[in-house]
CSV table of C-alpha atoms and ligand atoms in Angstrom, one decimal:
chain,number,residue,atom,x,y,z
A,226,MET,CA,-3.4,-15.3,24.4
A,227,PRO,CA,-2.1,-12.8,27.0
A,228,ALA,CA,-2.1,-13.6,30.7
A,229,ARG,CA,-5.4,-12.9,32.4
A,230,PRO,CA,-5.6,-9.4,33.8
A,231,ALA,CA,-5.4,-9.3,37.7
A,232,ALA,CA,-9.0,-8.1,38.0
A,233,VAL,CA,-10.1,-11.2,36.1
A,234,GLN,CA,-8.1,-13.5,38.2
A,235,ALA,CA,-9.6,-11.9,41.3
A,236,ALA,CA,-13.0,-12.6,39.9
A,237,ALA,CA,-12.1,-16.2,39.5
A,238,GLY,CA,-14.0,-16.8,42.8
A,239,LEU,CA,-17.2,-16.2,40.9
A,240,SER,CA,-18.9,-19.4,40.3
A,241,CYS,CA,-20.6,-18.2,37.1
A,242,LYS,CA,-18.2,-18.9,34.2
A,243,SER,CA,-20.0,-16.5,31.9
A,244,GLN,CA,-19.5,-13.7,34.3
A,245,ILE,CA,-15.7,-14.4,34.3
A,246,LYS,CA,-15.7,-14.5,30.5
A,247,GLU,CA,-17.6,-11.2,30.3
A,248,LEU,CA,-15.1,-9.6,32.6
A,249,GLU,CA,-12.2,-11.0,30.7
A,250,GLU,CA,-13.6,-9.7,27.4
A,251,GLU,CA,-14.1,-6.3,29.0
A,252,MET,CA,-10.5,-6.2,30.0
A,253,MET,CA,-9.4,-7.3,26.5
A,254,ASN,CA,-11.6,-4.6,25.0
A,255,LYS,CA,-10.0,-2.1,27.3
A,256,THR,CA,-6.6,-3.2,26.1
A,257,ILE,CA,-7.4,-2.6,22.5
A,258,ARG,CA,-9.1,0.6,23.4
A,259,GLU,CA,-6.0,1.7,25.3
A,260,ILE,CA,-3.8,1.0,22.3
A,261,VAL,CA,-6.2,2.9,20.0
A,262,ASP,CA,-6.4,5.8,22.4
A,263,LYS,CA,-2.6,5.9,22.6
A,264,ALA,CA,-2.3,6.1,18.8
A,265,LEU,CA,-5.1,8.6,18.5
A,266,GLY,CA,-3.4,10.7,21.2
A,267,GLY,CA,-0.2,10.9,19.1
A,268,GLY,CA,1.7,8.1,20.9
A,269,GLU,CA,3.8,5.6,19.0
A,270,ILE,CA,2.5,2.1,19.4
A,271,GLY,CA,5.0,-0.7,19.9
A,272,ALA,CA,5.3,-4.1,18.2
A,273,ALA,CA,3.3,-6.0,20.8
A,274,GLU,CA,0.5,-3.4,20.7
A,275,LEU,CA,0.4,-3.6,16.9
A,276,ARG,CA,0.3,-7.4,17.1
A,277,ALA,CA,-2.7,-7.1,19.3
A,278,LEU,CA,-4.4,-4.9,16.8
A,279,PHE,CA,-3.7,-7.3,13.9
A,280,ALA,CA,-5.0,-10.2,16.0
A,281,VAL,CA,-8.6,-9.0,16.4
A,282,ASP,CA,-11.3,-10.8,14.7
A,283,TYR,CA,-12.4,-8.7,11.7
A,284,LEU,CA,-16.1,-8.8,12.6
A,285,SER,CA,-15.6,-8.0,16.3
A,286,GLU,CA,-16.4,-4.8,18.2
A,287,GLU,CA,-12.7,-4.1,18.6
A,288,SER,CA,-12.2,-4.3,14.8
A,289,TYR,CA,-14.8,-1.5,14.3
A,290,LEU,CA,-13.1,0.5,17.1
A,291,ILE,CA,-9.7,0.2,15.2
A,292,GLN,CA,-11.3,1.1,11.9
A,293,TYR,CA,-13.1,4.1,13.5
A,294,ALA,CA,-9.9,5.3,15.0
A,295,SER,CA,-8.0,4.8,11.7
A,296,ARG,CA,-10.6,6.8,9.8
A,297,LYS,CA,-10.3,9.6,12.4
A,298,MET,CA,-6.5,9.6,12.2
A,299,SER,CA,-6.5,9.5,8.4
A,300,ASP,CA,-8.9,12.4,8.3
A,301,GLY,CA,-6.6,14.4,10.6
A,302,ALA,CA,-3.4,13.4,8.7
A,303,CYS,CA,-4.7,14.4,5.2
A,304,LYS,CA,-7.0,17.2,6.5
A,305,GLY,CA,-10.1,15.5,5.2
A,306,LYS,CA,-8.9,15.3,1.5
A,307,ALA,CA,-8.4,11.9,0.1
A,308,GLU,CA,-6.4,11.3,-3.1
A,309,VAL,CA,-6.4,9.2,-6.3
A,310,HIS,CA,-3.1,8.3,-7.8
A,311,ALA,CA,-2.9,6.9,-11.3
A,312,GLN,CA,-0.4,4.4,-12.7
A,313,VAL,CA,0.6,3.7,-16.3
A,314,GLY,CA,2.3,0.4,-16.9
A,315,LEU,CA,5.0,0.7,-19.6
A,316,ASN,CA,5.8,-2.9,-20.4
A,317,SER,CA,5.0,-6.5,-19.9
A,318,GLY,CA,7.2,-9.6,-20.1
A,319,SER,CA,8.9,-12.3,-18.1
A,320,CYS,CA,10.8,-11.1,-15.1
A,321,PRO,CA,13.6,-13.2,-13.6
A,322,ARG,CA,13.2,-11.7,-10.1
A,323,ASP,CA,10.3,-14.2,-9.8
A,324,CYS,CA,8.2,-12.5,-7.1
A,325,GLN,CA,5.6,-15.3,-6.8
A,326,PHE,CA,2.7,-12.9,-6.4
A,327,CYS,CA,3.4,-11.1,-9.7
A,328,SER,CA,2.0,-11.9,-13.1
A,329,PHE,CA,5.4,-10.9,-14.7
A,330,ALA,CA,7.3,-13.5,-12.6
A,331,ALA,CA,8.9,-16.0,-15.0
A,332,MET,CA,7.8,-18.9,-12.9
A,333,ASN,CA,4.1,-17.9,-13.3
A,334,LYS,CA,4.4,-18.2,-17.1
A,335,ILE,CA,1.8,-15.6,-17.9
A,336,PHE,CA,3.9,-13.3,-20.1
A,337,THR,CA,6.2,-15.3,-22.3
A,338,SER,CA,7.0,-12.5,-24.8
A,339,SER,CA,8.0,-8.9,-24.1
A,340,LYS,CA,5.9,-5.9,-25.1
A,341,VAL,CA,6.7,-2.2,-24.6
A,342,ARG,CA,4.0,0.5,-24.9
A,343,PRO,CA,4.7,3.2,-27.5
A,344,LEU,CA,5.7,6.6,-26.0
A,345,GLU,CA,2.8,8.4,-27.6
A,346,GLU,CA,0.3,6.0,-25.9
A,347,ILE,CA,2.1,6.4,-22.5
A,348,ILE,CA,1.9,10.2,-22.8
A,349,GLU,CA,-1.7,10.1,-23.8
A,350,SER,CA,-2.6,7.9,-20.8
A,351,CYS,CA,-0.7,10.3,-18.5
A,352,LEU,CA,-2.5,13.3,-19.9
A,353,ASN,CA,-5.9,11.6,-19.6
A,354,PHE,CA,-5.2,10.8,-16.0
A,355,GLU,CA,-4.0,14.4,-15.3
A,356,ALA,CA,-7.1,15.9,-17.0
A,357,GLY,CA,-9.3,13.4,-15.1
A,358,GLY,CA,-8.0,14.8,-11.8
A,359,ALA,CA,-5.4,12.3,-10.7
A,360,ASN,CA,-3.3,13.8,-7.8
A,361,ALA,CA,-0.1,12.0,-8.9
A,362,ILE,CA,1.0,10.1,-12.0
A,363,TYR,CA,3.1,6.9,-11.7
A,364,LEU,CA,5.1,5.2,-14.4
A,365,MET,CA,5.5,1.5,-13.7
A,366,ALA,CA,8.0,-0.8,-15.4
A,367,THR,CA,9.2,-4.4,-14.7
A,368,ALA,CA,12.7,-4.9,-13.3
A,369,THR,CA,13.9,-5.9,-16.9
A,370,TYR,CA,13.0,-2.5,-18.4
A,371,LYS,CA,16.1,-0.5,-19.4
A,372,PHE,CA,16.7,2.2,-16.9
A,373,ALA,CA,18.0,4.7,-19.5
A,374,ASP,CA,14.7,4.1,-21.4
A,375,PHE,CA,12.7,4.7,-18.3
A,376,LEU,CA,14.4,8.0,-17.6
A,377,LYS,CA,13.8,9.0,-21.2
A,378,VAL,CA,10.0,8.2,-20.9
A,379,GLY,CA,10.0,10.1,-17.6
A,380,ARG,CA,11.5,13.2,-19.2
A,381,GLU,CA,9.0,13.2,-22.1
A,382,VAL,CA,6.0,12.7,-19.8
A,383,LYS,CA,7.2,15.4,-17.4
A,384,GLN,CA,7.5,17.8,-20.3
A,385,ALA,CA,4.0,16.9,-21.6
A,386,LEU,CA,2.2,17.3,-18.3
A,387,LYS,CA,0.3,20.6,-18.0
A,388,THR,CA,0.2,21.0,-14.3
A,389,ALA,CA,2.5,20.4,-11.3
A,390,VAL,CA,1.1,17.0,-10.7
A,391,PRO,CA,3.9,14.9,-9.2
A,392,LEU,CA,5.5,12.2,-11.4
A,393,ILE,CA,6.4,9.0,-9.5
A,394,ALA,CA,8.6,6.0,-10.5
A,395,ASN,CA,7.5,2.5,-9.7
A,396,VAL,CA,10.6,0.5,-10.8
A,397,GLY,CA,13.0,-2.1,-9.6
A,398,ASP,CA,16.0,-1.5,-7.4
A,399,PHE,CA,18.5,1.2,-8.4
A,400,ASP,CA,21.9,2.6,-7.3
A,401,GLU,CA,23.0,6.0,-6.1
A,402,ASP,CA,23.6,7.5,-9.6
A,403,GLU,CA,20.3,6.1,-10.9
A,404,ALA,CA,18.5,7.7,-7.9
A,405,ARG,CA,20.0,11.1,-8.8
A,406,ALA,CA,19.2,10.5,-12.4
A,407,LEU,CA,15.5,9.9,-11.6
A,408,LYS,CA,15.3,13.1,-9.7
A,409,LYS,CA,17.1,15.0,-12.5
A,410,SER,CA,14.7,13.5,-15.1
A,411,GLY,CA,11.7,15.0,-13.4
A,412,PHE,CA,10.5,12.4,-11.0
A,413,ASP,CA,9.3,13.7,-7.6
A,414,GLY,CA,9.2,10.3,-5.8
A,415,ILE,CA,9.1,6.6,-6.0
A,416,TYR,CA,6.8,3.8,-4.9
A,417,HIS,CA,8.9,1.0,-3.2
A,418,ALA,CA,8.2,-1.6,-0.5
A,419,VAL,CA,9.8,-4.4,1.3
A,420,ARG,CA,7.1,-6.9,0.4
A,421,LEU,CA,5.7,-9.7,2.6
A,422,GLY,CA,7.9,-12.7,2.0
A,423,GLU,CA,10.7,-10.6,0.4
A,424,GLY,CA,13.8,-12.8,-0.1
A,425,VAL,CA,11.7,-16.0,0.4
A,426,ILE,CA,9.0,-15.8,-2.3
A,427,THR,CA,11.0,-13.3,-4.3
A,428,LYS,CA,14.6,-13.4,-5.5
A,429,ILE,CA,15.4,-10.0,-4.1
A,430,ASP,CA,17.3,-9.4,-0.8
A,431,PRO,CA,15.2,-7.3,1.5
A,432,ARG,CA,18.4,-5.3,2.3
A,433,LYS,CA,18.5,-4.3,-1.4
A,434,ARG,CA,14.9,-3.0,-1.2
A,435,LEU,CA,15.9,-0.9,1.9
A,436,GLN,CA,19.0,0.4,0.2
A,437,THR,CA,17.0,1.6,-2.8
A,438,ILE,CA,14.6,3.4,-0.5
A,439,ASP,CA,17.4,5.0,1.4
A,440,LEU,CA,19.1,6.1,-1.8
A,441,ALA,CA,15.9,7.6,-3.1
A,442,ALA,CA,15.4,9.6,0.0
A,443,LYS,CA,19.0,10.9,-0.2
A,444,ALA,CA,18.4,11.9,-3.8
A,445,GLY,CA,15.4,14.0,-2.7
A,446,LEU,CA,12.7,11.6,-3.9
A,447,LYS,CA,9.8,11.1,-1.6
A,448,VAL,CA,8.8,7.5,-1.0
A,449,GLY,CA,5.4,5.9,-0.9
A,450,THR,CA,5.0,2.4,0.4
A,451,CYS,CA,2.6,-0.2,1.7
A,452,LEU,CA,2.2,-3.5,3.6
A,453,GLU,CA,1.7,-5.8,0.6
A,454,PRO,CA,0.6,-8.1,-0.8
A,455,VAL,CA,-1.3,-9.4,2.2
A,456,GLY,CA,-2.7,-13.0,2.1
A,457,PRO,CA,-4.2,-15.3,4.7
A,458,GLU,CA,-0.9,-17.1,5.1
A,459,HIS,CA,0.9,-14.2,6.7
A,460,THR,CA,1.8,-14.4,10.4
A,461,LEU,CA,1.0,-11.6,12.8
A,462,GLU,CA,4.8,-11.3,13.4
A,463,GLU,CA,5.5,-10.7,9.7
A,464,LEU,CA,2.6,-8.1,9.4
A,465,VAL,CA,4.1,-6.3,12.4
A,466,GLU,CA,7.7,-6.5,11.1
A,467,LYS,CA,6.9,-5.1,7.6
A,468,THR,CA,4.5,-2.4,9.0
A,469,LEU,CA,7.2,-1.1,11.3
A,470,ILE,CA,9.6,-1.0,8.3
A,471,THR,CA,7.1,1.3,6.5
A,472,ARG,CA,6.9,3.5,9.6
A,473,ASP,CA,10.7,3.8,9.8
A,474,MET,CA,10.8,4.9,6.2
A,475,LYS,CA,8.9,8.1,7.1
A,476,PRO,CA,6.9,7.7,3.8
A,477,ALA,CA,4.5,9.9,2.0
A,478,TYR,CA,2.0,7.2,2.7
A,479,SER,CA,1.7,3.7,4.0
A,480,GLY,CA,-1.3,1.4,3.9
A,481,ALA,CA,-2.1,-2.2,3.2
A,482,GLY,CA,-3.1,-4.0,0.0
A,483,ARG,CA,-4.2,-7.6,-0.5
A,484,ARG,CA,-2.7,-10.1,-2.8
A,485,VAL,CA,-4.6,-10.7,-5.9
A,486,ASN,CA,-4.0,-14.4,-6.9
A,487,ILE,CA,-2.4,-15.0,-10.2
A,488,PRO,CA,-3.8,-18.2,-11.7
A,489,GLY,CA,-1.2,-21.0,-11.5
A,490,SER,CA,0.9,-19.1,-9.0
A,491,PRO,CA,2.0,-21.3,-6.0
A,492,LEU,CA,0.5,-18.7,-3.7
A,493,ALA,CA,-3.0,-19.1,-5.1
A,494,ALA,CA,-3.3,-22.3,-2.9
A,495,HIS,CA,-3.5,-20.0,0.1
A,496,GLY,CA,-6.7,-18.2,-1.1
A,497,SER,CA,-7.1,-14.5,-0.6
A,498,LEU,CA,-8.5,-12.0,1.9
A,499,SER,CA,-11.8,-10.2,1.5
A,500,TYR,CA,-12.0,-6.4,1.7
A,501,ALA,CA,-13.8,-6.9,5.0
A,502,GLN,CA,-10.8,-8.8,6.3
A,503,MET,CA,-8.4,-6.2,4.9
A,504,ALA,CA,-10.2,-3.3,6.5
A,505,PRO,CA,-8.9,-3.7,10.1
A,506,ILE,CA,-5.4,-4.6,8.7
A,507,LEU,CA,-5.1,-1.3,6.8
A,508,ALA,CA,-6.6,0.4,9.9
A,509,ALA,CA,-4.0,-1.1,12.2
A,510,VAL,CA,-1.2,0.1,9.8
A,511,ARG,CA,-2.8,3.6,9.9
A,512,LEU,CA,-2.6,3.7,13.7
A,513,ALA,CA,0.9,2.3,13.7
A,514,VAL,CA,2.4,4.8,11.4
A,515,GLY,CA,0.9,7.9,13.1
A,516,TYR,CA,-0.2,11.3,12.0
A,517,ASP,CA,3.1,12.3,10.3
A,518,VAL,CA,2.4,9.9,7.5
A,519,VAL,CA,-0.2,11.8,5.4
A,520,GLY,CA,-1.7,9.0,3.4
A,521,ASN,CA,-3.0,5.5,3.9
A,522,CYS,CA,-3.5,3.4,0.7
A,523,THR,CA,-5.3,0.3,-0.3
A,524,HIS,CA,-6.1,-1.6,-3.4
A,525,GLU,CA,-8.3,-2.4,-5.3
A,526,PRO,CA,-10.4,0.7,-4.7
A,527,ASN,CA,-13.2,-0.4,-2.3
A,528,LYS,CA,-15.6,1.4,-0.1
A,529,ILE,CA,-15.0,-0.8,3.0
A,530,GLY,CA,-11.3,0.1,3.0
A,531,ALA,CA,-12.1,3.8,2.4
A,532,MET,CA,-14.6,3.8,5.3
A,533,ALA,CA,-11.8,2.2,7.5
A,534,GLY,CA,-9.4,5.0,6.8
A,535,ALA,CA,-7.9,4.4,3.4
A,536,SER,CA,-7.3,7.9,2.0
A,537,LEU,CA,-5.4,6.9,-1.2
A,538,LEU,CA,-6.8,4.7,-4.0
A,539,TRP,CA,-5.5,3.8,-7.4
A,540,ALA,CA,-6.5,4.2,-11.0
A,541,GLU,CA,-4.5,2.1,-13.4
A,542,VAL,CA,-3.9,1.5,-17.1
A,543,GLY,CA,-1.5,-0.6,-19.1
A,544,SER,CA,0.4,-3.6,-17.7
A,545,ASN,CA,0.0,-4.5,-14.1
A,546,PRO,CA,1.6,-7.1,-11.8
A,547,ARG,CA,-1.9,-8.1,-10.5
A,548,ASP,CA,-3.3,-8.6,-14.0
A,549,THR,CA,-2.8,-11.3,-16.6
A,550,SER,CA,-3.7,-9.0,-19.5
A,551,GLU,CA,-1.2,-6.7,-21.2
A,552,SER,CA,-3.5,-3.9,-20.5
A,553,THR,CA,-5.2,-4.1,-17.2
A,554,VAL,CA,-8.8,-5.1,-17.4
A,555,ARG,CA,-9.7,-4.3,-13.8
A,556,GLY,CA,-10.9,-0.9,-15.1
A,557,TRP,CA,-10.5,1.7,-12.4
A,558,THR,CA,-10.6,5.1,-13.9
A,559,VAL,CA,-9.9,8.3,-11.9
A,560,LYS,CA,-13.6,9.1,-12.0
A,561,ASN,CA,-14.9,5.9,-10.5
A,562,THR,CA,-12.1,5.7,-8.0
A,563,GLN,CA,-13.0,9.2,-6.8
A,564,GLU,CA,-16.6,8.0,-6.6
A,565,VAL,CA,-15.5,5.2,-4.2
A,566,LEU,CA,-14.0,7.8,-2.0
A,567,THR,CA,-17.0,10.1,-2.0
A,568,GLU,CA,-19.4,7.2,-1.4
A,569,ALA,CA,-17.3,6.5,1.7
A,570,GLY,CA,-17.7,10.1,2.8
A,571,TRP,CA,-14.4,11.6,1.7
A,572,GLU,CA,-13.7,14.8,0.0
A,573,VAL,CA,-11.3,14.3,-2.9
A,574,LEU,CA,-8.3,16.6,-3.2
A,575,GLU,CA,-8.1,18.8,-6.3
A,576,GLY,CA,-4.6,19.4,-7.7
A,577,PRO,CA,-1.2,18.0,-6.9
A,578,SER,CA,-0.8,15.4,-4.2
A,579,VAL,CA,-0.3,16.7,-0.7
A,580,MET,CA,1.1,13.3,0.2
A,581,PHE,CA,4.0,14.1,-2.2
A,582,GLY,CA,4.6,17.5,-0.7
A,583,ALA,CA,2.2,20.0,-2.3
A,584,SER,CA,0.7,22.3,0.2
A,585,ALA,CA,-2.9,21.8,1.1
B,175,SF4,S1,7.2,-7.5,-8.8
B,175,SF4,FE1,8.7,-6.4,-10.1
B,175,SF4,S2,10.7,-7.5,-9.7
B,175,SF4,FE2,9.1,-8.9,-8.9
B,175,SF4,S3,8.7,-10.3,-10.7
B,175,SF4,FE3,7.2,-8.6,-10.8
B,175,SF4,S4,8.2,-7.1,-12.2
B,175,SF4,FE4,9.8,-8.5,-11.5
């Protein structure tokens, strides 16, 4: 709780406690309004200001103010055109990196045998996504998938695609040569994040994640990222720290996604956040990263998030770290993801992703 503003202290002579409370609330509101106005005016908000945004009650007046401002900033940043990116999962199996939130983590014992999708099926899924209007196509593999195989699939998919839709890699950490090889194989960018709890609930050093992001940028790959996977257990300090990391990355997009609990995972005991609780969080991230970051993502596709400024939603097929089935059963197609956006009042971009560098 911040110190009482001077004007409130001066009013302490008032005998009526409710009057003091009212005045105090007014000053607090003003503070949130000031932070929001600073961000909307193009100013960079600091860690303490971002912490104050994350601290608001999700059903409060300030929460709606933050969400309104986020939507306005998102609208300006992407010129009113939201996007749908589509991901194809290439394999499933047990992964020794043991990220506790992931269904592939060995410790979660969901996938005990390895499966790899046939190339023809992968290409078919990518072409379906492209024909359906996806603005970018992602290939996702677990950290155990052979890198050389991933490059090969990437080359084949790139060759098969009929438009300039960007091809994005969602893979484990890689070195400098591998970063260059991704670029050479036809990838335009990567998705990568320093996840909440990285190094504590994962077996990956956060510095390794940052190094991969740096190498990707040096190889000419654009990077999309996100504050994820957010759960009720995360402190305001960690939300701030990880959000500011996304801003420093100068990404194609940032945003916030909630943790989907994997049955049996130790994290399931924390419960999960509702879309209503996630809305001011993704909105605060939007305000923190500023207009230069074109996109603001969330998952799963939901209208509350889209209303609050999420301008990037996901369609997915194949294996997925938030799903316990080999082929995701959550069922978001490009079409119904676009509908979520239009229901929330967005226009949807046609053609290659502006977030990944195509001109509007
Ligand atoms: S998130 Fe990636 S690295 Fe971590 S357990 Fe899942 S597949 Fe492995």
